[in-house]
Coordinates of C-alpha atoms and ligand atoms in Angstrom, one line a residue:
M1 CA 93.6 128.8 -37.7
N2 CA 95.6 126.9 -40.2
A3 CA 97.9 128.4 -42.9
T4 CA 95.2 128.6 -45.5
E5 CA 92.8 130.2 -43.2
K6 CA 95.5 132.8 -42.2
K7 CA 96.1 133.4 -45.9
I8 CA 92.3 134.0 -46.5
I9 CA 92.2 136.6 -43.8
A10 CA 95.5 138.2 -45.1
V11 CA 94.2 138.5 -48.6
I12 CA 91.0 140.1 -47.5
E13 CA 93.0 142.4 -45.2
A14 CA 95.2 143.4 -48.0
H15 CA 92.2 144.4 -50.1
R16 CA 90.2 146.0 -47.4
E17 CA 90.2 149.6 -48.9
E18 CA 89.1 148.2 -52.2
I19 CA 86.2 146.2 -50.7
I20 CA 85.1 149.4 -48.7
A21 CA 85.3 151.6 -51.8
F22 CA 83.3 149.1 -53.8
A23 CA 80.6 149.0 -51.1
E24 CA 80.4 152.8 -50.9
D25 CA 80.3 153.1 -54.7
I26 CA 77.3 150.9 -54.8
E27 CA 75.7 152.6 -51.9
N28 CA 76.1 156.0 -53.5
H29 CA 74.5 154.8 -56.7
P30 CA 71.4 153.0 -55.7
E31 CA 69.2 151.4 -58.4
P32 CA 65.8 149.8 -58.3
G33 CA 65.1 146.0 -59.0
F34 CA 65.9 144.7 -62.5
Q35 CA 67.4 148.2 -63.3
E36 CA 70.7 147.7 -61.5
F37 CA 72.7 148.5 -64.8
R38 CA 75.5 150.5 -63.2
T39 CA 75.7 148.2 -60.2
A40 CA 76.0 145.2 -62.5
R41 CA 78.7 147.0 -64.6
K42 CA 80.8 147.9 -61.6
T43 CA 80.4 144.4 -60.1
A44 CA 81.4 142.8 -63.4
E45 CA 84.5 145.1 -63.7
F46 CA 85.4 144.2 -60.0
L47 CA 85.1 140.5 -60.5
K48 CA 87.0 140.6 -63.8
K49 CA 89.8 142.6 -62.3
T50 CA 89.9 140.0 -59.5
G51 CA 90.6 137.4 -62.2
Y52 CA 87.2 135.7 -62.8
Q53 CA 85.4 134.9 -65.9
V54 CA 82.3 136.8 -65.8
E55 CA 78.9 136.5 -67.4
E56 CA 76.7 139.5 -67.6
N57 CA 72.9 140.2 -68.2
V58 CA 71.9 137.1 -66.4
A59 CA 68.2 137.6 -65.8
L60 CA 68.6 141.1 -67.2
T61 CA 71.0 142.7 -64.8
G62 CA 72.5 139.7 -62.9
V63 CA 76.3 139.0 -63.0
R64 CA 77.8 135.6 -62.5
A65 CA 81.4 134.8 -61.9
H66 CA 82.4 131.1 -61.8
W67 CA 85.5 129.2 -60.9
E68 CA 86.3 125.5 -60.7
R69 CA 89.4 123.6 -60.2
K70 CA 91.2 122.9 -63.5
N71 CA 91.3 119.2 -63.6
A72 CA 93.4 117.2 -66.1
Q73 CA 90.9 114.3 -66.4
Q74 CA 87.8 116.4 -66.7
G75 CA 89.4 119.1 -68.8
T76 CA 87.3 121.8 -67.2
G77 CA 88.5 125.4 -67.0
D78 CA 87.3 128.5 -65.3
T79 CA 84.2 128.5 -67.2
G80 CA 83.8 124.8 -67.4
R81 CA 80.3 123.5 -67.4
K82 CA 81.1 119.8 -66.8
N83 CA 80.2 118.6 -63.3
S84 CA 83.3 117.5 -61.7
G85 CA 81.4 115.5 -59.1
Y86 CA 82.5 118.0 -56.5
P87 CA 79.9 120.2 -54.9
N88 CA 79.2 123.8 -56.0
V89 CA 78.7 126.5 -53.6
T90 CA 76.8 129.7 -54.9
V91 CA 77.4 132.9 -53.0
I92 CA 74.6 135.5 -53.4
G93 CA 74.9 139.3 -53.3
E94 CA 71.7 141.2 -53.8
M95 CA 72.0 144.4 -56.1
D96 CA 68.8 146.3 -55.7
A97 CA 67.9 149.3 -53.5
I98 CA 64.6 150.0 -51.9
G99 CA 62.2 153.0 -52.5
C100 CA 63.0 155.5 -49.6
Q101 CA 62.6 159.0 -51.1
R102 CA 63.6 160.7 -47.9
H103 CA 66.8 158.8 -47.4
P104 CA 69.8 161.3 -47.7
K105 CA 71.5 159.0 -50.1
A106 CA 68.4 158.4 -52.2
D107 CA 68.6 158.7 -56.0
P108 CA 66.7 161.9 -56.8
H109 CA 65.2 160.4 -59.9
T110 CA 64.1 156.9 -58.8
G111 CA 63.7 157.6 -55.1
V112 CA 65.6 154.4 -54.1
A113 CA 68.3 154.1 -51.5
H114 CA 70.4 151.4 -50.0
A115 CA 68.3 151.4 -46.8
C116 CA 68.2 147.6 -46.7
G117 CA 72.0 147.3 -46.7
H118 CA 72.3 145.2 -49.9
H119 CA 75.4 147.3 -50.8
A120 CA 77.0 145.7 -47.8
Q121 CA 76.1 142.2 -49.0
M122 CA 77.6 143.0 -52.4
A123 CA 80.9 143.9 -50.5
V124 CA 80.8 140.6 -48.6
M125 CA 80.5 138.7 -51.8
A126 CA 83.3 140.7 -53.4
G127 CA 85.6 140.1 -50.4
A128 CA 84.9 136.4 -50.5
A129 CA 85.6 136.4 -54.3
I130 CA 88.9 138.1 -53.7
A131 CA 90.0 135.5 -51.2
F132 CA 89.2 132.6 -53.6
S133 CA 91.0 134.3 -56.5
D134 CA 94.4 133.6 -54.8
P135 CA 95.9 130.5 -56.5
E136 CA 97.3 129.0 -53.1
I137 CA 93.9 129.2 -51.5
R138 CA 92.3 127.8 -54.6
R139 CA 94.5 124.8 -54.4
E140 CA 93.1 124.0 -50.9
I141 CA 89.6 123.6 -52.0
S142 CA 87.6 121.1 -54.2
G143 CA 84.5 121.9 -56.1
S144 CA 83.3 125.0 -57.8
L145 CA 82.4 128.4 -56.6
T146 CA 79.8 130.8 -58.2
F147 CA 79.5 134.4 -57.1
L148 CA 76.1 135.7 -58.2
A149 CA 75.0 139.2 -58.1
V150 CA 71.2 138.9 -58.1
P151 CA 68.7 141.6 -59.2
A152 CA 65.4 142.5 -57.5
E153 CA 65.1 141.2 -54.1
E154 CA 62.5 143.9 -53.1
Y155 CA 58.9 143.6 -54.2
I156 CA 58.2 144.5 -57.8
D157 CA 54.6 145.9 -58.2
A158 CA 52.1 145.0 -60.8
D159 CA 52.7 147.8 -63.4
K160 CA 56.5 147.1 -63.3
R161 CA 55.9 143.4 -63.8
T162 CA 53.8 144.1 -66.9
V163 CA 56.7 146.0 -68.4
L164 CA 59.2 143.3 -67.3
R165 CA 57.3 140.6 -69.0
E166 CA 57.8 142.4 -72.3
Q167 CA 61.6 142.2 -71.5
G168 CA 61.4 138.4 -70.9
I169 CA 61.2 138.4 -67.1
R170 CA 58.4 136.2 -66.3
F171 CA 58.7 135.5 -62.6
G172 CA 58.5 138.5 -60.1
S173 CA 61.9 138.4 -58.3
G174 CA 65.5 138.0 -59.3
K175 CA 66.2 134.6 -57.6
S176 CA 62.8 133.2 -58.7
E177 CA 63.6 134.2 -62.3
M178 CA 67.1 132.8 -62.1
I179 CA 65.7 129.5 -60.8
R180 CA 63.3 129.4 -63.8
T181 CA 66.1 130.2 -66.3
G182 CA 68.5 127.6 -65.1
V183 CA 71.1 129.8 -63.3
F184 CA 71.0 127.6 -60.3
D185 CA 71.1 124.3 -62.2
R186 CA 74.6 123.5 -61.0
T187 CA 74.2 124.8 -57.5
D188 CA 74.4 122.3 -54.6
L189 CA 74.5 124.7 -51.7
V190 CA 73.8 128.5 -51.4
M191 CA 75.3 131.0 -49.1
T192 CA 73.3 134.2 -48.3
T193 CA 73.9 137.1 -45.9
H194 CA 72.0 140.3 -45.1
V195 CA 72.2 143.0 -42.4
H196 CA 70.2 142.0 -39.3
M197 CA 66.5 141.7 -40.1
V198 CA 65.4 140.8 -36.5
D199 CA 66.4 142.6 -33.4
V200 CA 69.7 141.0 -32.6
K201 CA 72.1 142.8 -30.3
E202 CA 75.1 140.7 -31.2
D203 CA 77.2 141.6 -34.2
F204 CA 76.4 138.3 -36.0
Y205 CA 73.4 136.1 -36.1
L206 CA 74.1 132.7 -37.5
G207 CA 71.5 130.5 -39.3
N208 CA 68.2 131.3 -41.0
P209 CA 65.2 132.0 -38.9
A210 CA 61.8 131.1 -40.3
C211 CA 60.3 133.9 -42.3
N212 CA 56.9 134.7 -44.0
G213 CA 56.2 134.1 -47.6
F214 CA 53.7 136.1 -49.6
N215 CA 51.4 136.3 -52.5
A216 CA 49.9 139.4 -54.1
E217 CA 47.2 140.2 -56.6
R218 CA 46.0 143.2 -58.5
V219 CA 42.2 143.4 -58.4
T220 CA 40.2 145.5 -60.8
V221 CA 36.8 146.2 -59.6
R222 CA 34.2 146.9 -62.3
G223 CA 31.2 149.0 -61.5
K224 CA 29.1 151.2 -63.7
A225 CA 29.3 155.0 -64.2
A226 CA 26.4 157.2 -63.6
H227 CA 25.8 160.8 -62.6
A228 CA 26.4 161.0 -58.8
A229 CA 23.5 163.3 -58.3
I230 CA 21.0 162.9 -61.2
D231 CA 20.7 159.1 -61.3
P232 CA 23.1 157.4 -58.9
W233 CA 20.7 154.5 -58.8
N234 CA 21.8 153.6 -62.3
G235 CA 25.5 153.2 -61.3
V236 CA 27.4 150.5 -59.5
N237 CA 29.9 152.0 -57.3
A238 CA 33.4 150.4 -57.6
L239 CA 34.7 152.3 -54.6
S240 CA 31.8 150.9 -52.5
I241 CA 32.6 147.4 -53.5
T242 CA 36.4 148.0 -52.7
S243 CA 35.8 149.5 -49.3
S244 CA 33.3 146.7 -48.4
A245 CA 35.9 144.1 -49.4
I246 CA 38.6 145.8 -47.4
Q247 CA 36.2 146.0 -44.4
M248 CA 35.4 142.2 -44.7
M249 CA 39.2 141.5 -44.7
G250 CA 39.4 143.5 -41.5
L251 CA 36.8 141.5 -39.9
M252 CA 38.3 138.3 -41.0
R253 CA 41.4 139.1 -39.1
E254 CA 40.0 137.6 -36.0
T255 CA 40.3 134.2 -37.6
F256 CA 44.0 134.5 -38.1
R257 CA 46.1 132.3 -35.9
E258 CA 49.1 133.9 -34.1
E259 CA 51.4 131.0 -35.2
D260 CA 50.6 131.7 -38.8
H261 CA 52.0 135.3 -38.6
V262 CA 49.5 136.5 -41.2
R263 CA 49.9 140.1 -42.5
L264 CA 47.3 141.3 -45.0
H265 CA 47.7 144.8 -46.6
N266 CA 46.0 146.7 -49.4
V267 CA 46.9 149.8 -51.5
I268 CA 44.1 151.3 -53.5
R269 CA 45.7 152.4 -56.8
K270 CA 42.6 153.9 -58.3
A271 CA 39.0 154.4 -57.1
G272 CA 37.1 156.5 -59.6
D273 CA 38.0 159.5 -61.8
V274 CA 35.7 162.4 -60.9
V275 CA 33.8 163.1 -57.7
N276 CA 30.5 163.8 -59.5
S277 CA 30.4 160.4 -61.1
V278 CA 29.7 157.1 -59.6
P279 CA 33.2 155.4 -59.8
D280 CA 33.1 152.6 -62.3
E281 CA 36.6 151.2 -61.8
A282 CA 38.8 150.6 -58.8
V283 CA 42.2 149.0 -58.8
V284 CA 43.7 147.5 -55.6
E285 CA 46.9 145.7 -54.9
T286 CA 46.6 143.2 -52.1
K287 CA 49.4 141.4 -50.4
I288 CA 49.1 138.4 -48.2
R289 CA 51.9 137.2 -45.9
A290 CA 52.0 134.0 -43.9
S291 CA 54.4 131.5 -42.6
S292 CA 53.5 128.6 -44.9
L293 CA 52.5 128.0 -48.5
E294 CA 49.3 126.4 -47.4
R295 CA 48.2 129.3 -45.1
I296 CA 49.1 131.8 -47.8
Q297 CA 46.7 129.9 -50.2
E298 CA 44.0 129.7 -47.6
I299 CA 44.0 133.4 -46.8
R300 CA 44.0 134.1 -50.4
Q301 CA 40.8 132.3 -50.8
M302 CA 39.3 134.3 -48.0
V303 CA 40.4 137.5 -49.7
D304 CA 38.9 136.3 -53.0
R305 CA 35.7 135.6 -51.3
A306 CA 35.7 139.1 -49.7
Y307 CA 36.0 140.7 -53.2
D308 CA 33.6 138.3 -54.9
G309 CA 31.0 138.8 -52.0
A310 CA 31.2 142.6 -52.2
A311 CA 30.9 142.6 -55.9
Y312 CA 27.9 140.3 -55.7
A313 CA 26.2 142.5 -53.2
F314 CA 26.6 145.6 -55.4
G315 CA 26.2 144.0 -58.7
G316 CA 29.7 144.6 -59.9
K317 CA 32.5 142.4 -61.3
I318 CA 36.0 141.4 -60.1
E319 CA 38.9 140.8 -62.4
R320 CA 42.1 139.7 -60.8
E321 CA 45.7 139.2 -61.7
N322 CA 47.7 137.1 -59.5
L323 CA 51.2 138.2 -58.7
P324 CA 53.2 135.2 -57.4
G325 CA 55.4 136.4 -54.4
Y326 CA 58.1 134.7 -52.3
M327 CA 58.0 131.6 -50.5
P328 CA 58.5 131.3 -46.7
I329 CA 62.0 130.6 -45.4
R330 CA 62.4 127.0 -44.2
P331 CA 64.4 127.7 -41.0
R332 CA 67.9 126.3 -40.7
M333 CA 70.0 126.3 -37.6
A334 CA 73.5 127.5 -37.7
D335 CA 75.7 124.9 -39.5
T336 CA 78.8 123.7 -37.7
V337 CA 81.1 125.1 -40.4
L338 CA 79.6 128.6 -39.9
V339 CA 79.9 128.4 -36.1
E340 CA 83.5 127.3 -36.3
A341 CA 84.4 130.0 -38.7
A342 CA 82.7 132.6 -36.3
E343 CA 84.7 131.2 -33.4
E344 CA 88.0 131.3 -35.4
L345 CA 87.3 135.0 -36.0
G346 CA 86.5 135.6 -32.3
L347 CA 83.1 137.2 -33.4
V348 CA 80.3 138.3 -31.0
Y349 CA 77.4 136.2 -32.3
R350 CA 74.4 134.3 -31.4
N351 CA 72.7 131.3 -33.2
V352 CA 69.2 131.2 -34.6
Q353 CA 67.0 129.4 -32.2
P354 CA 64.0 127.2 -33.1
G355 CA 60.9 129.6 -33.0
D356 CA 62.8 132.7 -34.0
F357 CA 60.7 134.5 -36.6
N358 CA 61.3 137.2 -39.2
N359 CA 58.0 138.9 -40.3
A360 CA 59.5 140.3 -43.5
C361 CA 59.6 138.3 -46.7
T362 CA 62.5 137.6 -49.1
D363 CA 63.0 135.5 -52.1
V364 CA 65.8 133.7 -50.3
G365 CA 62.7 131.8 -49.1
D366 CA 62.4 130.3 -52.6
L367 CA 65.9 129.1 -52.6
T368 CA 65.4 127.4 -49.2
Q369 CA 62.6 125.3 -50.7
L370 CA 65.2 123.9 -53.2
F371 CA 68.6 124.1 -51.6
P372 CA 70.4 124.2 -48.3
V373 CA 71.0 127.8 -47.7
I374 CA 73.6 128.7 -45.2
N375 CA 72.9 132.2 -44.0
F376 CA 74.0 134.7 -41.4
T377 CA 73.2 138.4 -40.7
F378 CA 75.4 141.1 -39.3
R379 CA 75.3 144.5 -37.7
G380 CA 77.5 147.6 -38.3
F381 CA 74.5 149.8 -39.0
E382 CA 72.0 152.0 -37.2
G383 CA 68.5 153.0 -38.0
R384 CA 65.5 151.1 -39.3
L385 CA 65.6 148.8 -42.3
H386 CA 63.9 150.6 -45.2
G387 CA 63.9 153.8 -43.1
E388 CA 65.5 157.1 -44.0
D389 CA 67.8 156.9 -40.9
F390 CA 69.4 153.5 -42.0
H391 CA 73.1 154.0 -42.3
I392 CA 76.4 152.1 -41.9
T393 CA 78.2 153.0 -38.7
D394 CA 81.0 150.4 -38.7
K395 CA 82.7 149.4 -41.9
E396 CA 84.7 146.6 -40.1
K397 CA 81.4 144.9 -38.9
A398 CA 79.4 145.7 -42.0
Y399 CA 81.9 144.9 -44.7
I400 CA 85.1 143.2 -43.7
L401 CA 84.3 140.8 -40.9
P402 CA 81.2 139.4 -42.7
A403 CA 83.5 138.9 -45.9
K404 CA 85.9 137.0 -43.7
L405 CA 83.1 134.9 -42.1
M406 CA 81.8 134.2 -45.6
A407 CA 85.2 133.2 -46.9
L408 CA 86.2 131.0 -44.0
T409 CA 82.8 129.2 -44.2
I410 CA 83.3 128.5 -47.9
Y411 CA 86.7 127.1 -47.1
R412 CA 85.4 124.7 -44.5
L413 CA 82.8 123.6 -46.9
L414 CA 85.0 122.8 -49.7
R415 CA 88.3 121.7 -48.1
K416 CA 89.1 117.9 -47.9
N417 CA 87.2 117.1 -51.1
G418 CA 84.3 119.2 -50.2
E419 CA 83.2 116.6 -47.6
E420 CA 81.2 119.1 -45.5
A421 CA 79.3 120.5 -48.5
K422 CA 78.6 117.0 -49.6
K423 CA 77.3 116.1 -46.2
I424 CA 75.0 119.1 -46.0
K425 CA 73.7 118.4 -49.4
E426 CA 73.0 114.8 -48.7
S427 CA 71.1 115.5 -45.5
F428 CA 68.9 118.1 -47.2
T429 CA 65.4 117.2 -48.5
A430 CA 64.2 119.7 -51.1
V431 CA 60.4 120.6 -51.3
F432 CA 60.6 121.4 -54.9
D433 CA 63.0 120.8 -57.7
K434 CA 63.3 123.2 -60.5
Q435 CA 60.5 121.7 -62.6
T436 CA 57.9 121.4 -59.8
Y437 CA 59.0 124.9 -58.6
I438 CA 58.2 126.4 -62.0
E439 CA 54.9 124.5 -62.2
Y440 CA 53.9 125.7 -58.7
I441 CA 54.6 129.4 -59.6
E442 CA 53.0 129.1 -63.1
K443 CA 49.8 127.6 -61.6
Q444 CA 49.4 130.8 -59.6
M445 CA 49.8 133.2 -62.5
Ligands
ZN501 ZN1 66.9 143.4 -48.0

């Protein structure tokens, strides 16, 4: 470790109690997606106190702290918007909690809890931000750094999306909305982290395994009401259409290929009003997960045929509202800078291998379609993700060590004129740029 790296470690060590207190404060006040008002306020306070210029209410509840080297020729300051020609690294912390009513730390009103460990991610981002607030450390890097607290990683359902649209949120997740509104316009490279999402025994898992994307839709099945006993022959049963469609989806499962990791699930939100009338309206939310954008679209067409076919058979109608989801993660093996940083810290880690797969979905997937995303996950917890038994067991492994790994990796990316960051950026081929990404999502809406 050179002097700068030692200094990075020392600065994080010096603030360890503060970082842990920040994590626990967020954990004890969980908030749902796009409602992270307190979390945002606390994050903004923390980053301001650390010496950053902070922008709030980014995509409703997001918080952005930015720093770039003051440069006499460019005249850019801490909030400078000019591109200095050096790379930008954007570090993500997810703010939202997940619905988990029975979790001991769940908010009694909203029923959400930090059962996905996002509070730990926030601490990691905060710890890295502290390290790069130090003037001596800043002198050793070129480029710019953005610390971005992002709302709403967890799925936002159809009703909530309707309300959010009235508040100006058009895309269904925090990162997606931030791409749309230009928050990532200056980003060259993204850094993300999370508690382990796949079963990894080691403390750290370096890289980004492939992961499913998803698409959802809200389907309203229209039938015709009639007395259930006097003249049911005059009715069209929306519940029968719905259950037939779901039956068909079940039978279609035999055509799903293992390698596509298809997951198809439904929730019936409504299926009639009273028992003695033929149900004339049913509402179903259907979610399709698969490992590629093409396969998601293909399965979606099958699902649509199941609904349309069932409606045709009974003489009903289908109305659908598409709810764009998250894109699959494009896998990325552990970058050398990340592995070297883990080695420096003497961590117990393993690297992502080709073929590793995470069946869950995250809107980090969307970012991987546009930017190189350097990712690692970490342990320090016990229990199931999203489960009532999820809890942090080791503050060092959940908050402090990942913050050090994050900070050392950033340093390795941006030292020596940011040559490593530039190299990674140049070797990356994006699937979408901002414009084509927006068009793709809008086409599905
Ligand atoms: Zn999560």
